[in-house]
Coordinates of C-alpha atoms in Angstrom, one line a residue:
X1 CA 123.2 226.0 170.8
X2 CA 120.9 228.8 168.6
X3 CA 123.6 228.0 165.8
X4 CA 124.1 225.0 165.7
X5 CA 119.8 224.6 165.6
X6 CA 120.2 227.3 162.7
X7 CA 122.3 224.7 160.9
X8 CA 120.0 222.2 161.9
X9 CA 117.2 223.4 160.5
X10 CA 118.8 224.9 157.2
X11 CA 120.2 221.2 156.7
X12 CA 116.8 219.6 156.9
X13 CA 115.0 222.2 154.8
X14 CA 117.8 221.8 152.1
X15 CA 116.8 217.8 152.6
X16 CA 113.3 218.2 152.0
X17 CA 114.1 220.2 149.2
X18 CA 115.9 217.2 147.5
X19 CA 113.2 214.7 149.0
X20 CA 110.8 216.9 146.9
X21 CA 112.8 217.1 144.0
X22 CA 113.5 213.0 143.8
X23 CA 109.6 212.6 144.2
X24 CA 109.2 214.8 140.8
X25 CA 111.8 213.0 139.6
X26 CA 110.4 209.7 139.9
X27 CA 113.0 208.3 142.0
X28 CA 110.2 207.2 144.7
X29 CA 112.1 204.5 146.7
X30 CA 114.8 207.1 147.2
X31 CA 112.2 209.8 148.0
X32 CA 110.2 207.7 150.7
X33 CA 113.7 206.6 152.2
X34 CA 114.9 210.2 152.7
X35 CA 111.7 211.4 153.7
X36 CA 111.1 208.7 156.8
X37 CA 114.4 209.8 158.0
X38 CA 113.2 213.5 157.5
X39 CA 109.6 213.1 159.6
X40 CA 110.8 212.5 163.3
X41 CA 114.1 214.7 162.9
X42 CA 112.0 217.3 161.4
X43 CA 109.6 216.9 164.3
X44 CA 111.5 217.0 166.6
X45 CA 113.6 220.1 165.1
X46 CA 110.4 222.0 164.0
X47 CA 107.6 220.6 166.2
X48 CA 104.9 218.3 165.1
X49 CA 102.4 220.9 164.7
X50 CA 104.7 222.8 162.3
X51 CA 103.3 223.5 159.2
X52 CA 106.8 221.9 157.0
X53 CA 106.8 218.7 159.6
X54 CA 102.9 218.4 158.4
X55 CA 103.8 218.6 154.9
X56 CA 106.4 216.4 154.8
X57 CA 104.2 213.6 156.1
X58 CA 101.7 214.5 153.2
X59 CA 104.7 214.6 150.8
X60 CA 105.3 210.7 152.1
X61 CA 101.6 210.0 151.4
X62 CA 101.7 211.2 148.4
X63 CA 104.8 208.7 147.7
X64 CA 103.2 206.0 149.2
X65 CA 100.4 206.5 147.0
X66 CA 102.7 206.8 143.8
X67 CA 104.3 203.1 144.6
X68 CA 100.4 202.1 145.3
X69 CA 101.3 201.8 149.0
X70 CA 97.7 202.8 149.2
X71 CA 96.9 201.6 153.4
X72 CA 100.0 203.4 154.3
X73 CA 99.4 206.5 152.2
X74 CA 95.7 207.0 153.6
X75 CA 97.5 206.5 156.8
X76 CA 100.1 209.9 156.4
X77 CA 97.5 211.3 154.4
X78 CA 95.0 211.5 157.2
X79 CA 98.1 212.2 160.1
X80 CA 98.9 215.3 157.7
X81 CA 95.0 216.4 157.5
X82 CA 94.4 215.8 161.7
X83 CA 97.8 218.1 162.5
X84 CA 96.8 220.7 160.1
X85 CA 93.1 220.8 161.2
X86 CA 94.6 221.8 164.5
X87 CA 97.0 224.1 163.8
X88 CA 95.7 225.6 160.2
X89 CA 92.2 225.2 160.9
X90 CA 89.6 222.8 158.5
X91 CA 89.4 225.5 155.5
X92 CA 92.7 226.4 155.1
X93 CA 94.3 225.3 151.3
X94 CA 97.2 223.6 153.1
X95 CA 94.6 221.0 154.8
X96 CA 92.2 220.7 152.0
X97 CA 94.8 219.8 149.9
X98 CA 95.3 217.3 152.6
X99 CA 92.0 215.9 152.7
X100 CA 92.0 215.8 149.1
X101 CA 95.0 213.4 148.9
X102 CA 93.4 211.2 151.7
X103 CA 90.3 210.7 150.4
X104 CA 91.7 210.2 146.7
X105 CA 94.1 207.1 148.6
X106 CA 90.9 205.9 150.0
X107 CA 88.8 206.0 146.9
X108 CA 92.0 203.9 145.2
X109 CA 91.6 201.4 148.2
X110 CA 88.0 201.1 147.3
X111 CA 87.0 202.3 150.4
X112 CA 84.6 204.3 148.8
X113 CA 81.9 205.6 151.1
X114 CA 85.1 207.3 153.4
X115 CA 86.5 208.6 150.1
X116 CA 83.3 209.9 149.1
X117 CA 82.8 211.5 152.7
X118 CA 86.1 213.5 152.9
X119 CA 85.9 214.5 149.0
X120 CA 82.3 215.7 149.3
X121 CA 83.4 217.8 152.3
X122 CA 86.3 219.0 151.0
X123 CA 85.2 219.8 147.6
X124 CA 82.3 222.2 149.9
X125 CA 84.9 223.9 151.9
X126 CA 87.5 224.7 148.7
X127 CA 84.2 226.0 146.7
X128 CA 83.3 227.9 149.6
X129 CA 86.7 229.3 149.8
X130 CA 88.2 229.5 146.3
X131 CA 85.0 229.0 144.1
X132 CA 84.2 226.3 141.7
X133 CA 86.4 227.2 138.9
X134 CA 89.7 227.5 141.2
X135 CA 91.7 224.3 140.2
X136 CA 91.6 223.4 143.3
X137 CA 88.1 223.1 143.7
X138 CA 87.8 221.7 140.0
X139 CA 90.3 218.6 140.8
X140 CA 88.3 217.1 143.9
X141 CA 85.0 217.8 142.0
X142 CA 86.7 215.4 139.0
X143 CA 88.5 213.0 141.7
X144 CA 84.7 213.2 143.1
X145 CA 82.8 212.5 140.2
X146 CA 85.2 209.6 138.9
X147 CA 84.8 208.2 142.5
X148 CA 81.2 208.0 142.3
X149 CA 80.5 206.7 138.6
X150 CA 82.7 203.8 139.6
X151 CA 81.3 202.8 142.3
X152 CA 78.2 202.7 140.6
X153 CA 76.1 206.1 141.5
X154 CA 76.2 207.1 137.6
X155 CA 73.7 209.9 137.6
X156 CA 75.4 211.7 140.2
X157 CA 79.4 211.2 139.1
X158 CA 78.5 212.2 135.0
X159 CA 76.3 215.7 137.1
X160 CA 79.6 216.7 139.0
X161 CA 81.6 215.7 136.2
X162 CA 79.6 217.7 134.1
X163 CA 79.7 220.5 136.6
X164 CA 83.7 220.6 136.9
X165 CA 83.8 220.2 133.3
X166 CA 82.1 223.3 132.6
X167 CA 84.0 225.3 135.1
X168 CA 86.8 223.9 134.0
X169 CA 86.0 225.8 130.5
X170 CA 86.8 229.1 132.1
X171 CA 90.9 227.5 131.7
X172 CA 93.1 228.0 128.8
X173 CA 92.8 225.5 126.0
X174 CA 95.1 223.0 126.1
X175 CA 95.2 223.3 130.1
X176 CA 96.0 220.1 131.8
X177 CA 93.1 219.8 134.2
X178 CA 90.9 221.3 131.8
X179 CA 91.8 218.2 129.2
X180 CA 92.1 215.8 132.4
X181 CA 88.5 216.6 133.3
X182 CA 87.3 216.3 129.5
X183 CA 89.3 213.4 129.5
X184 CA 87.3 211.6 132.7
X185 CA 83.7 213.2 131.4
X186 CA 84.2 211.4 127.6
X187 CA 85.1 208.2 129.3
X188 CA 82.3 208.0 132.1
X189 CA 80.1 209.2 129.0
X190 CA 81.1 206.3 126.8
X191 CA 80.7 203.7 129.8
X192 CA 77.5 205.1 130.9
X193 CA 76.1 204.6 127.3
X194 CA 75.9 208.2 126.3
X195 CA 73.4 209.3 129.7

């Protein structure tokens, strides 16, 4: 029985490995297949409060949200932030990352004073944790500050743009979420009419 679980368990680790690997990929309708078949075997192999099982189920947000599958996304989104509250605790990277993805779904949904709710908080907990110029910390402060200037509280998205965009300084040039965030400031600039 303790080998054949060993298999088991090496067989749906190797899985998720190529679930994760057809998500970068693009392949999306592939990755969300394999991946639904993955969440109750690896539940049910690993336990549902096991920190893979819990990232798998972000892992199919997150391809949910890729296809625009955005009700169904906010749904594994917030499953994977709930099980990892529990067994991570609030401030651990794992579940912020979480929260992160759910509140971003829900700001894409236009549900934006839930998406504004979980970013806030979580950008205050990865601060708190990992500072303000962790990357971490500087992409909810962006997802943050785009959130708000769209759904029309101006003053306060162009501040905590202008915030992450200065932390985000501390980053090599040519940095992704350093030209990202620029990228987001310059447009919220030319939209706000130079504020």
């Amino acid at each position: 029985m303790w080998r054949r679980n060993g298999r088991q368990r090496k067989s749906l680790r190797r899985q998720m490995r190529t679930a994760r690997a057809l998500f970068d990929e693009g392949a999306l309708e592939q990755a969300e297949s394999l991946i639904r078949q993955l969440v109750s075997d690896c539940d049910d192999a690993f336990g549902t409060d096991n920190p893979e099982s819990i990232g798998l189920l972000n892992l199919l947000g997150s391809v949910l949200y890729q296809q625009r599958k955005l009700s169904a996304s906010a749904a594994m989104h917030s499953e994977a932030v709930d099980r990892a509250a529990r067994v991570l605790g609030r401030d651990h990277p794992d579940t912020l990352g979480y929260a992160h993805n759910y509140g971003a779904a829900l700001a894409v949904q236009g549900r934006t004073s839930d998406a504004v709710a979980i970013l806030d908080d979580t950008l205050r907990r990865r601060i708190r944790r990992l500072g303000d110029g962790h990357e971490d910390s500087l992409t909810t402060a962006s997802t943050l500050g785009m959130t708000l200037f769209t759904a029309g509280a101006v003053t306060d998205g162009l501040r905590l743009l202008r915030q992450a965009y200065a932390a985000s300084r501390r980053l090599p040039d040519g940095h992704g979420l350093r030209d990202n965030i620029a990228q987001n400031l310059r447009i919220a600039q030319r939209n706000a009419g130079g504020r």
